[in-house]
GROMACS .gro file of C-alpha atoms in nm:
model
  436
    1MET     CA    1   0.000   0.000   0.000
    2ARG     CA    2   0.284   0.237   0.084
    3LEU     CA    3   0.445   0.184  -0.257
    4LYS     CA    4   0.115   0.251  -0.435
    5LEU     CA    5   0.063   0.567  -0.233
    6TYR     CA    6   0.415   0.689  -0.314
    7LEU     CA    7   0.363   0.624  -0.686
    8LEU     CA    8   0.029   0.807  -0.679
    9CYS     CA    9   0.193   1.102  -0.505
   10ILE     CA   10   0.472   1.110  -0.765
   11ILE     CA   11   0.214   1.119  -1.048
   12VAL     CA   12   0.008   1.393  -0.878
   13CYS     CA   13   0.313   1.607  -0.798
   14ALA     CA   14   0.452   1.565  -1.148
   15CYS     CA   15   0.122   1.669  -1.306
   16ALA     CA   16   0.085   1.965  -1.066
   17ALA     CA   17   0.440   2.082  -1.129
   18THR     CA   18   0.381   2.067  -1.507
   19LEU     CA   19   0.053   2.263  -1.497
   20LEU     CA   20   0.194   2.522  -1.261
   21TYR     CA   21   0.501   2.557  -1.478
   22ILE     CA   22   0.276   2.625  -1.781
   23LYS     CA   23   0.085   2.886  -1.580
   24GLU     CA   24   0.417   3.036  -1.473
   25GLU     CA   25   0.349   2.973  -1.105
   26TRP     CA   26   0.722   2.921  -1.045
   27LEU     CA   27   0.729   2.895  -0.668
   28ILE     CA   28   0.446   2.645  -0.636
   29ALA     CA   29   0.573   2.451  -0.940
   30SER     CA   30   0.917   2.420  -0.777
   31SER     CA   31   0.759   2.295  -0.454
   32SER     CA   32   0.562   2.034  -0.647
   33ALA     CA   33   0.876   1.923  -0.830
   34LEU     CA   34   1.066   1.889  -0.501
   35ALA     CA   35   0.780   1.684  -0.355
   36CYS     CA   36   0.788   1.461  -0.666
   37GLY     CA   37   1.163   1.411  -0.617
   38ALA     CA   38   1.116   1.330  -0.247
   39PHE     CA   39   0.855   1.068  -0.322
   40THR     CA   40   1.079   0.922  -0.596
   41LEU     CA   41   1.368   0.892  -0.348
   42ALA     CA   42   1.133   0.719  -0.103
   43VAL     CA   43   1.035   0.465  -0.369
   44ILE     CA   44   1.403   0.404  -0.453
   45LYS     CA   45   1.479   0.357  -0.084
   46LEU     CA   46   1.196   0.103  -0.052
   47PHE     CA   47   1.325  -0.094  -0.351
   48ASN     CA   48   1.676  -0.087  -0.209
   49ARG     CA   49   1.549  -0.225   0.120
   50SER     CA   50   1.359  -0.498  -0.064
   51ASP     CA   51   1.669  -0.583  -0.264
   52ASN     CA   52   1.876  -0.603   0.055
   53ASP     CA   53   1.623  -0.835   0.212
   54MET     CA   54   1.626  -1.063  -0.092
   55THR     CA   55   2.007  -1.061  -0.093
   56MET     CA   56   2.015  -1.153   0.276
   57LEU     CA   57   1.769  -1.437   0.216
   58ILE     CA   58   1.969  -1.574  -0.080
   59GLU     CA   59   2.296  -1.558   0.118
   60ALA     CA   60   2.131  -1.733   0.410
   61VAL     CA   61   2.013  -2.012   0.179
   62LYS     CA   62   2.364  -2.043   0.032
   63ASN     CA   63   2.504  -2.078   0.383
   64ARG     CA   64   2.231  -2.330   0.475
   65ASP     CA   65   2.086  -2.091   0.732
   66THR     CA   66   1.708  -2.113   0.716
   67SER     CA   67   1.646  -1.941   1.050
   68LEU     CA   68   1.653  -1.586   0.907
   69ARG     CA   69   1.337  -1.383   0.967
   70PHE     CA   70   1.238  -1.023   0.876
   71GLY     CA   71   1.070  -0.785   1.119
   72LYS     CA   72   0.747  -0.621   1.007
   73ASN     CA   73   0.841  -0.286   1.156
   74LYS     CA   74   1.167  -0.255   0.966
   75ARG     CA   75   1.035  -0.341   0.623
   76PHE     CA   76   0.733  -0.236   0.429
   77GLY     CA   77   0.431  -0.448   0.501
   78HIS     CA   78   0.361  -0.677   0.207
   79ILE     CA   79   0.723  -0.787   0.137
   80ALA     CA   80   0.833  -0.897   0.486
   81PRO     CA   81   0.559  -1.158   0.540
   82LYS     CA   82   0.625  -1.310   0.196
   83LEU     CA   83   0.999  -1.327   0.259
   84ASN     CA   84   0.931  -1.486   0.595
   85GLN     CA   85   0.700  -1.734   0.427
   86ILE     CA   86   0.973  -1.826   0.176
   87ALA     CA   87   1.226  -1.864   0.460
   88GLU     CA   88   0.984  -2.085   0.653
   89MET     CA   89   0.927  -2.307   0.347
   90LEU     CA   90   1.303  -2.343   0.298
   91HIS     CA   91   1.345  -2.425   0.668
   92GLU     CA   92   1.078  -2.696   0.650
   93ALA     CA   93   1.231  -2.838   0.332
   94ARG     CA   94   1.573  -2.861   0.492
   95LYS     CA   95   1.422  -3.017   0.804
   96ARG     CA   96   1.252  -3.285   0.593
   97ILE     CA   97   1.578  -3.355   0.409
   98ALA     CA   98   1.764  -3.391   0.740
   99GLU     CA   99   1.497  -3.627   0.874
  100GLU     CA  100   1.506  -3.837   0.557
  101HIS     CA  101   1.887  -3.846   0.571
  102LYS     CA  102   1.870  -3.968   0.932
  103TYR     CA  103   1.600  -4.221   0.840
  104TYR     CA  104   1.800  -4.369   0.553
  105GLY     CA  105   2.113  -4.364   0.770
  106MET     CA  106   1.932  -4.571   1.034
  107ILE     CA  107   1.820  -4.820   0.769
  108LEU     CA  108   2.174  -4.842   0.629
  109SER     CA  109   2.323  -4.901   0.973
  110HIS     CA  110   2.093  -5.198   1.037
  111VAL     CA  111   2.132  -5.387   0.708
  112PRO     CA  112   2.335  -5.707   0.756
  113VAL     CA  113   2.564  -5.644   0.456
  114GLY     CA  114   2.845  -5.391   0.440
  115VAL     CA  115   2.788  -5.079   0.230
  116PHE     CA  116   3.007  -4.779   0.156
  117VAL     CA  117   2.988  -4.501  -0.105
  118ALA     CA  118   3.292  -4.324  -0.254
  119ASP     CA  119   3.325  -4.029  -0.491
  120GLU     CA  120   3.552  -4.012  -0.797
  121LYS     CA  121   3.839  -3.878  -0.583
  122GLY     CA  122   3.832  -4.188  -0.361
  123CYS     CA  123   3.681  -4.014  -0.059
  124VAL     CA  124   3.429  -4.227   0.129
  125ILE     CA  125   3.099  -4.040   0.164
  126THR     CA  126   2.898  -4.297   0.358
  127VAL     CA  127   2.987  -4.621   0.536
  128ASN     CA  128   2.780  -4.843   0.766
  129SER     CA  129   2.887  -5.035   1.076
  130ALA     CA  130   2.854  -5.375   0.905
  131CYS     CA  131   3.115  -5.268   0.648
  132LEU     CA  132   3.361  -5.156   0.917
  133LYS     CA  133   3.311  -5.485   1.100
  134LEU     CA  134   3.375  -5.693   0.788
  135LEU     CA  135   3.689  -5.494   0.703
  136GLY     CA  136   3.817  -5.492   1.060
  137LEU     CA  137   3.846  -5.110   1.060
  138SER     CA  138   3.729  -4.848   1.306
  139VAL     CA  139   3.690  -4.577   1.038
  140LEU     CA  140   3.697  -4.564   0.659
  141THR     CA  141   3.747  -4.215   0.519
  142SER     CA  142   3.911  -4.299   0.187
  143LEU     CA  143   3.967  -4.597  -0.040
  144ALA     CA  144   4.341  -4.568   0.027
  145ARG     CA  145   4.285  -4.718   0.375
  146LEU     CA  146   4.196  -5.050   0.209
  147ASP     CA  147   4.569  -5.104   0.150
  148ASN     CA  148   4.601  -5.145   0.529
  149ILE     CA  149   4.406  -5.470   0.488
  150THR     CA  150   4.579  -5.606   0.177
  151MET     CA  151   4.841  -5.422  -0.025
  152GLY     CA  152   4.703  -5.331  -0.366
  153LEU     CA  153   4.339  -5.373  -0.263
  154THR     CA  154   4.265  -5.002  -0.322
  155ALA     CA  155   4.368  -5.019  -0.688
  156LYS     CA  156   4.162  -5.335  -0.743
  157VAL     CA  157   3.851  -5.180  -0.588
  158GLU     CA  158   3.891  -4.855  -0.783
  159SER     CA  159   3.922  -5.050  -1.109
  160LEU     CA  160   3.584  -5.222  -1.064
  161ALA     CA  161   3.338  -5.124  -1.335
  162ASN     CA  162   2.964  -5.094  -1.294
  163GLY     CA  163   2.823  -5.439  -1.205
  164ASP     CA  164   3.165  -5.599  -1.142
  165THR     CA  165   3.239  -5.819  -0.839
  166MET     CA  166   3.556  -5.952  -0.679
  167THR     CA  167   3.661  -6.139  -0.366
  168PHE     CA  168   3.937  -6.075  -0.112
  169THR     CA  169   4.034  -6.211   0.228
  170VAL     CA  170   4.022  -6.034   0.566
  171VAL     CA  171   4.160  -6.238   0.856
  172ASN     CA  172   4.081  -6.565   0.675
  173GLU     CA  173   3.726  -6.451   0.600
  174GLU     CA  174   3.641  -6.443   0.228
  175ILE     CA  175   3.462  -6.120   0.138
  176MET     CA  176   3.279  -6.055  -0.188
  177ILE     CA  177   3.249  -5.693  -0.302
  178SER     CA  178   3.023  -5.567  -0.580
  179CYS     CA  179   3.032  -5.224  -0.742
  180ASN     CA  180   2.757  -5.002  -0.883
  181ARG     CA  181   2.845  -4.666  -1.035
  182ALA     CA  182   2.615  -4.367  -1.085
  183ILE     CA  183   2.620  -3.994  -1.158
  184THR     CA  184   2.451  -3.749  -0.921
  185THR     CA  185   2.388  -3.376  -0.953
  186THR     CA  186   2.545  -3.291  -0.616
  187ARG     CA  187   2.826  -3.548  -0.577
  188GLY     CA  188   2.912  -3.609  -0.941
  189LYS     CA  189   3.033  -3.961  -1.016
  190ILE     CA  190   2.994  -4.198  -0.721
  191ALA     CA  191   3.053  -4.569  -0.664
  192ILE     CA  192   2.839  -4.783  -0.432
  193PHE     CA  193   3.017  -5.088  -0.292
  194VAL     CA  194   2.836  -5.377  -0.124
  195LEU     CA  195   3.032  -5.631   0.087
  196THR     CA  196   2.915  -5.980   0.181
  197GLU     CA  197   3.093  -6.238   0.394
  198ILE     CA  198   3.073  -6.554   0.183
  199GLY     CA  199   3.196  -6.804   0.438
  200GLY     CA  200   2.986  -6.661   0.718
  201GLU     CA  201   2.664  -6.690   0.520
  202LEU     CA  202   2.742  -7.048   0.424
  203ASP     CA  203   2.822  -7.133   0.786
  204LYS     CA  204   2.492  -6.984   0.902
  205LYS     CA  205   2.293  -7.188   0.650
  206ALA     CA  206   2.485  -7.504   0.739
  207ASP     CA  207   2.429  -7.441   1.110
  208ALA     CA  208   2.058  -7.388   1.055
  209THR     CA  209   2.031  -7.715   0.860
  210TRP     CA  210   2.228  -7.914   1.115
  211SER     CA  211   2.038  -7.762   1.406
  212LEU     CA  212   1.706  -7.868   1.260
  213SER     CA  213   1.836  -8.220   1.192
  214VAL     CA  214   1.989  -8.261   1.537
  215ARG     CA  215   1.683  -8.127   1.718
  216THR     CA  216   1.459  -8.369   1.529
  217LEU     CA  217   1.692  -8.665   1.581
  218SER     CA  218   1.751  -8.605   1.951
  219HIS     CA  219   1.381  -8.544   2.012
  220GLU     CA  220   1.282  -8.875   1.854
  221ILE     CA  221   1.558  -9.069   2.033
  222MET     CA  222   1.478  -8.922   2.374
  223ASN     CA  223   1.105  -8.977   2.336
  224THR     CA  224   1.165  -9.340   2.238
  225ILE     CA  225   1.423  -9.419   2.504
  226ALA     CA  226   1.255  -9.250   2.802
  227PRO     CA  227   0.973  -9.508   2.846
  228ILE     CA  228   1.222  -9.796   2.799
  229ILE     CA  229   1.440  -9.663   3.081
  230SER     CA  230   1.138  -9.606   3.303
  231ILE     CA  231   0.992  -9.954   3.245
  232SER     CA  232   1.325 -10.137   3.288
  233GLN     CA  233   1.401  -9.955   3.611
  234THR     CA  234   1.052 -10.028   3.741
  235LEU     CA  235   1.089 -10.400   3.664
  236LEU     CA  236   1.431 -10.407   3.831
  237SER     CA  237   1.277 -10.270   4.149
  238LEU     CA  238   1.024 -10.553   4.170
  239PRO     CA  239   1.103 -10.854   4.399
  240GLU     CA  240   1.264 -11.158   4.234
  241THR     CA  241   1.036 -11.443   4.129
  242ASP     CA  242   1.105 -11.810   4.068
  243GLY     CA  243   1.249 -11.928   3.743
  244ALA     CA  244   1.490 -11.734   3.526
  245SER     CA  245   1.481 -11.429   3.748
  246GLY     CA  246   1.860 -11.392   3.735
  247GLU     CA  247   1.869 -11.392   3.356
  248VAL     CA  248   1.572 -11.155   3.335
  249LYS     CA  249   1.732 -10.919   3.584
  250GLU     CA  250   2.061 -10.927   3.392
  251GLY     CA  251   1.877 -10.853   3.069
  252LEU     CA  252   1.684 -10.565   3.226
  253GLU     CA  253   2.007 -10.418   3.363
  254THR     CA  254   2.160 -10.435   3.015
  255ILE     CA  255   1.854 -10.269   2.865
  256SER     CA  256   1.854  -9.998   3.133
  257GLU     CA  257   2.227  -9.927   3.099
  258SER     CA  258   2.221  -9.920   2.718
  259SER     CA  259   1.916  -9.693   2.717
  260SER     CA  260   2.076  -9.455   2.967
  261ASN     CA  261   2.389  -9.437   2.752
  262LEU     CA  262   2.179  -9.366   2.444
  263MET     CA  263   1.989  -9.096   2.633
  264ALA     CA  264   2.318  -8.930   2.736
  265PHE     CA  265   2.434  -8.957   2.376
  266ALA     CA  266   2.120  -8.780   2.251
  267GLN     CA  267   2.150  -8.509   2.515
  268ASN     CA  268   2.510  -8.437   2.414
  269TYR     CA  269   2.413  -8.408   2.050
  270ARG     CA  270   2.122  -8.187   2.140
  271ALA     CA  271   2.372  -7.935   2.282
  272ILE     CA  272   2.490  -7.868   1.926
  273ALA     CA  273   2.143  -7.764   1.812
  274LEU     CA  274   2.095  -7.511   2.091
  275ASN     CA  275   2.220  -7.169   1.985
  276PRO     CA  276   2.461  -7.029   2.244
  277LYS     CA  277   2.334  -6.705   2.397
  278PRO     CA  278   2.642  -6.514   2.508
  279VAL     CA  279   2.638  -6.248   2.776
  280MET     CA  280   2.894  -6.005   2.642
  281HIS     CA  281   3.123  -5.796   2.858
  282PRO     CA  282   3.477  -5.651   2.816
  283ALA     CA  283   3.758  -5.875   2.939
  284ALA     CA  284   4.136  -5.913   2.910
  285LEU     CA  285   4.174  -6.197   2.659
  286ALA     CA  286   4.528  -6.277   2.778
  287ASP     CA  287   4.406  -6.366   3.129
  288LEU     CA  288   4.135  -6.591   2.989
  289ILE     CA  289   4.388  -6.770   2.763
  290GLU     CA  290   4.628  -6.834   3.050
  291SER     CA  291   4.346  -6.977   3.261
  292ALA     CA  292   4.228  -7.205   2.976
  293VAL     CA  293   4.582  -7.332   2.911
  294ASN     CA  294   4.643  -7.407   3.279
  295SER     CA  295   4.314  -7.594   3.313
  296SER     CA  296   4.384  -7.793   2.993
  297ARG     CA  297   4.721  -7.929   3.102
  298HIS     CA  298   4.558  -8.227   3.276
  299PHE     CA  299   4.454  -8.358   2.931
  300ASP     CA  300   4.827  -8.431   2.886
  301ASP     CA  301   4.818  -8.726   3.129
  302GLY     CA  302   4.842  -8.975   2.841
  303ASN     CA  303   5.183  -8.836   2.744
  304GLN     CA  304   5.304  -8.801   3.105
  305GLY     CA  305   5.320  -8.424   3.078
  306LYS     CA  306   5.585  -8.425   2.805
  307ILE     CA  307   5.403  -8.180   2.578
  308SER     CA  308   5.569  -7.840   2.590
  309PHE     CA  309   5.353  -7.526   2.583
  310GLU     CA  310   5.465  -7.190   2.444
  311LEU     CA  311   5.262  -6.875   2.509
  312SER     CA  312   5.346  -6.557   2.320
  313GLY     CA  313   5.199  -6.214   2.256
  314LEU     CA  314   4.964  -6.226   2.555
  315ASP     CA  315   4.916  -5.851   2.577
  316LYS     CA  316   4.694  -5.790   2.877
  317ALA     CA  317   4.610  -5.444   2.744
  318LEU     CA  318   4.397  -5.601   2.469
  319ILE     CA  319   4.036  -5.584   2.585
  320VAL     CA  320   3.775  -5.774   2.386
  321SER     CA  321   3.401  -5.811   2.424
  322LEU     CA  322   3.309  -6.174   2.497
  323ASP     CA  323   3.122  -6.423   2.713
  324ASN     CA  324   3.382  -6.552   2.958
  325THR     CA  325   3.232  -6.897   3.018
  326LEU     CA  326   3.148  -6.978   2.656
  327THR     CA  327   3.480  -6.849   2.523
  328THR     CA  328   3.677  -7.049   2.780
  329HIS     CA  329   3.481  -7.359   2.676
  330ALA     CA  330   3.558  -7.300   2.307
  331ILE     CA  331   3.932  -7.243   2.366
  332THR     CA  332   3.952  -7.545   2.598
  333ASN     CA  333   3.792  -7.768   2.332
  334VAL     CA  334   4.054  -7.666   2.076
  335LEU     CA  335   4.338  -7.705   2.329
  336LYS     CA  336   4.212  -8.054   2.415
  337ASN     CA  337   4.212  -8.150   2.047
  338ALA     CA  338   4.565  -8.013   2.008
  339ILE     CA  339   4.689  -8.215   2.308
  340GLU     CA  340   4.524  -8.534   2.182
  341ALA     CA  341   4.680  -8.479   1.838
  342CYS     CA  342   5.028  -8.470   2.001
  343LEU     CA  343   4.995  -8.770   2.231
  344HIS     CA  344   5.205  -8.994   2.006
  345THR     CA  345   5.439  -8.726   1.870
  346LYS     CA  346   5.802  -8.701   1.975
  347SER     CA  347   5.899  -8.359   2.111
  348ALA     CA  348   5.530  -8.268   2.118
  349HIS     CA  349   5.480  -7.892   2.117
  350ILE     CA  350   5.179  -7.661   2.139
  351SER     CA  351   5.207  -7.286   2.082
  352VAL     CA  352   4.945  -7.033   2.181
  353SER     CA  353   4.990  -6.683   2.038
  354LEU     CA  354   4.783  -6.368   2.049
  355HIS     CA  355   4.832  -6.091   1.795
  356ARG     CA  356   4.644  -5.792   1.660
  357PHE     CA  357   4.496  -5.766   1.309
  358ALA     CA  358   4.405  -5.443   1.131
  359GLU     CA  359   4.255  -5.193   1.375
  360ASN     CA  360   3.989  -5.369   1.577
  361THR     CA  361   4.049  -5.741   1.532
  362VAL     CA  362   4.256  -5.978   1.748
  363ALA     CA  363   4.360  -6.330   1.647
  364LEU     CA  364   4.436  -6.620   1.880
  365ASP     CA  365   4.634  -6.902   1.715
  366ILE     CA  366   4.659  -7.248   1.875
  367SER     CA  367   4.914  -7.465   1.692
  368ASN     CA  368   5.041  -7.821   1.743
  369ASN     CA  369   5.308  -8.027   1.570
  370GLY     CA  370   5.102  -8.344   1.554
  371PRO     CA  371   4.998  -8.514   1.228
  372GLN     CA  372   4.846  -8.278   0.973
  373ILE     CA  373   4.475  -8.296   0.897
  374SER     CA  374   4.408  -8.425   0.546
  375LYS     CA  375   4.230  -8.211   0.287
  376ASN     CA  376   3.923  -8.434   0.294
  377GLU     CA  377   3.902  -8.416   0.673
  378SER     CA  378   3.975  -8.041   0.693
  379SER     CA  379   3.660  -7.963   0.494
  380SER     CA  380   3.445  -8.150   0.748
  381ILE     CA  381   3.606  -8.104   1.089
  382PHE     CA  382   3.357  -7.832   1.188
  383ASP     CA  383   3.055  -8.040   1.084
  384PRO     CA  384   2.850  -8.180   1.373
  385PHE     CA  385   2.902  -8.554   1.432
  386PHE     CA  386   3.226  -8.562   1.229
  387THR     CA  387   3.527  -8.697   1.418
  388THR     CA  388   3.863  -8.859   1.340
  389LYS     CA  389   3.889  -9.017   1.688
  390ASN     CA  390   3.794  -9.373   1.774
  391HIS     CA  391   3.581  -9.263   2.068
  392GLY     CA  392   3.495  -8.906   1.967
  393GLN     CA  393   3.144  -8.770   1.924
  394GLY     CA  394   3.220  -8.481   1.685
  395ILE     CA  395   3.083  -8.208   1.910
  396GLY     CA  396   3.382  -8.004   2.032
  397LEU     CA  397   3.491  -7.811   1.722
  398SER     CA  398   3.139  -7.762   1.593
  399LEU     CA  399   3.024  -7.617   1.924
  400ALA     CA  400   3.339  -7.403   1.954
  401ARG     CA  401   3.274  -7.245   1.614
  402ARG     CA  402   2.910  -7.180   1.700
  403ILE     CA  403   3.019  -7.009   2.022
  404MET     CA  404   3.260  -6.782   1.834
  405THR     CA  405   3.005  -6.701   1.565
  406SER     CA  406   2.744  -6.610   1.826
  407GLN     CA  407   2.989  -6.355   1.970
  408GLY     CA  408   3.067  -6.193   1.634
  409GLY     CA  409   3.400  -6.375   1.601
  410SER     CA  410   3.516  -6.678   1.404
  411LEU     CA  411   3.712  -7.004   1.425
  412HIS     CA  412   3.905  -7.146   1.129
  413LEU     CA  413   4.170  -7.402   1.042
  414LEU     CA  414   4.459  -7.223   0.870
  415PRO     CA  415   4.589  -7.378   0.547
  416TYR     CA  416   4.924  -7.558   0.557
  417ASP     CA  417   5.221  -7.388   0.390
  418ASN     CA  418   5.423  -7.709   0.352
  419PRO     CA  419   5.422  -8.074   0.473
  420GLU     CA  420   5.607  -7.970   0.790
  421SER     CA  421   5.368  -7.690   0.889
  422PRO     CA  422   5.192  -7.721   1.224
  423THR     CA  423   4.816  -7.752   1.254
  424THR     CA  424   4.681  -7.410   1.352
  425PHE     CA  425   4.330  -7.314   1.458
  426ARG     CA  426   4.264  -6.939   1.459
  427PHE     CA  427   4.009  -6.759   1.676
  428THR     CA  428   3.922  -6.400   1.585
  429PHE     CA  429   3.776  -6.146   1.828
  430ARG     CA  430   3.657  -5.787   1.795
  431LEU     CA  431   3.837  -5.538   2.016
  432SER     CA  432   3.628  -5.357   2.273
  433ALA     CA  433   3.586  -4.981   2.261
  434LEU     CA  434   3.772  -4.968   2.593
  435ASN     CA  435   4.107  -5.027   2.420
  436PRO     CA  436   4.346  -4.730   2.411
   0.00000   0.00000   0.00000
């Protein structure tokens, strides 16, 4: 309204000054001309103020500041509310973008596969926690950091074309990485990399299959044996009768004993099917290893204590997140197997070493110089029920691997370098955030 009034005043004053000039009313004509000039300056000043407001708003948008507001008293009426309305719309738009970014970030952080996005300069724009866990890194800011895992890995990843895949190894875990490239208006050329742990997925499927089989088998055995045990024990408790009571009693005792042994057998196998539920807490892995080794020495009775033990790299400053009881059980199982493998070996030797991998991964190696495990056997040693011992049940290694997997770690048999290489089982653990 003020602008319209000023323009009307300019027109009136201009017309009045012209008519008065024609009538040679010089004084009044000059006054009208001065009034016309004053109103013109006022209009220019209003436009300058409007231009300044628009400039301030544009600069605020450039600087991602959507909190700017214009006071009604400082600016002419109809412009300030509209500028404030534009600023409010920009603020709401940015708020929605931030919420969507947070929403998609939450989704990305909870997907089970590793994902990271890099620009054409090799800078990592986005990375999720699953990716860092698979790579054994605490942070990933550029593709160049991949060389810390395997030398030359950065160049191989950068050379992947759209739709290409490749595999590489991180602490004995085979990782498959796929690449998808795209062009964006804000980031330019970007590459989206998706990582999947091949071995881990296969192990999970195998575990699920075996668990179902074992649960079904043990359930049927226990349901069948339970009434046999109950009936035989009831008959044994009855008073002896004439006739072949001695033979009957002996037969019932045999039935009862055999059934009890079969029941114990089924219960042991059932332990494989039950998924371990670890209670995680930070602990010094070196202390746990020393305790497990000391408690396992009694398994050496068959060799009269002649097996030598070597412990190295037990850095007590390394804190990992684990379940103390379950982890001790898993390590003890592997130590027991190592001792039994050395029972008939001259100069039997077992080495236990702890060392750090990458940035947040620790490896525990348990090696023995007993006979090497054949290729056929090495592919099955972690399968439930599989054993190379005359009196083994095939539970120890399978259960140990399940314990490690349930804690986010792993257990593997390392490949042999030559015919004289020791047999080495490797545990991997994730470092706790409490480490320096």
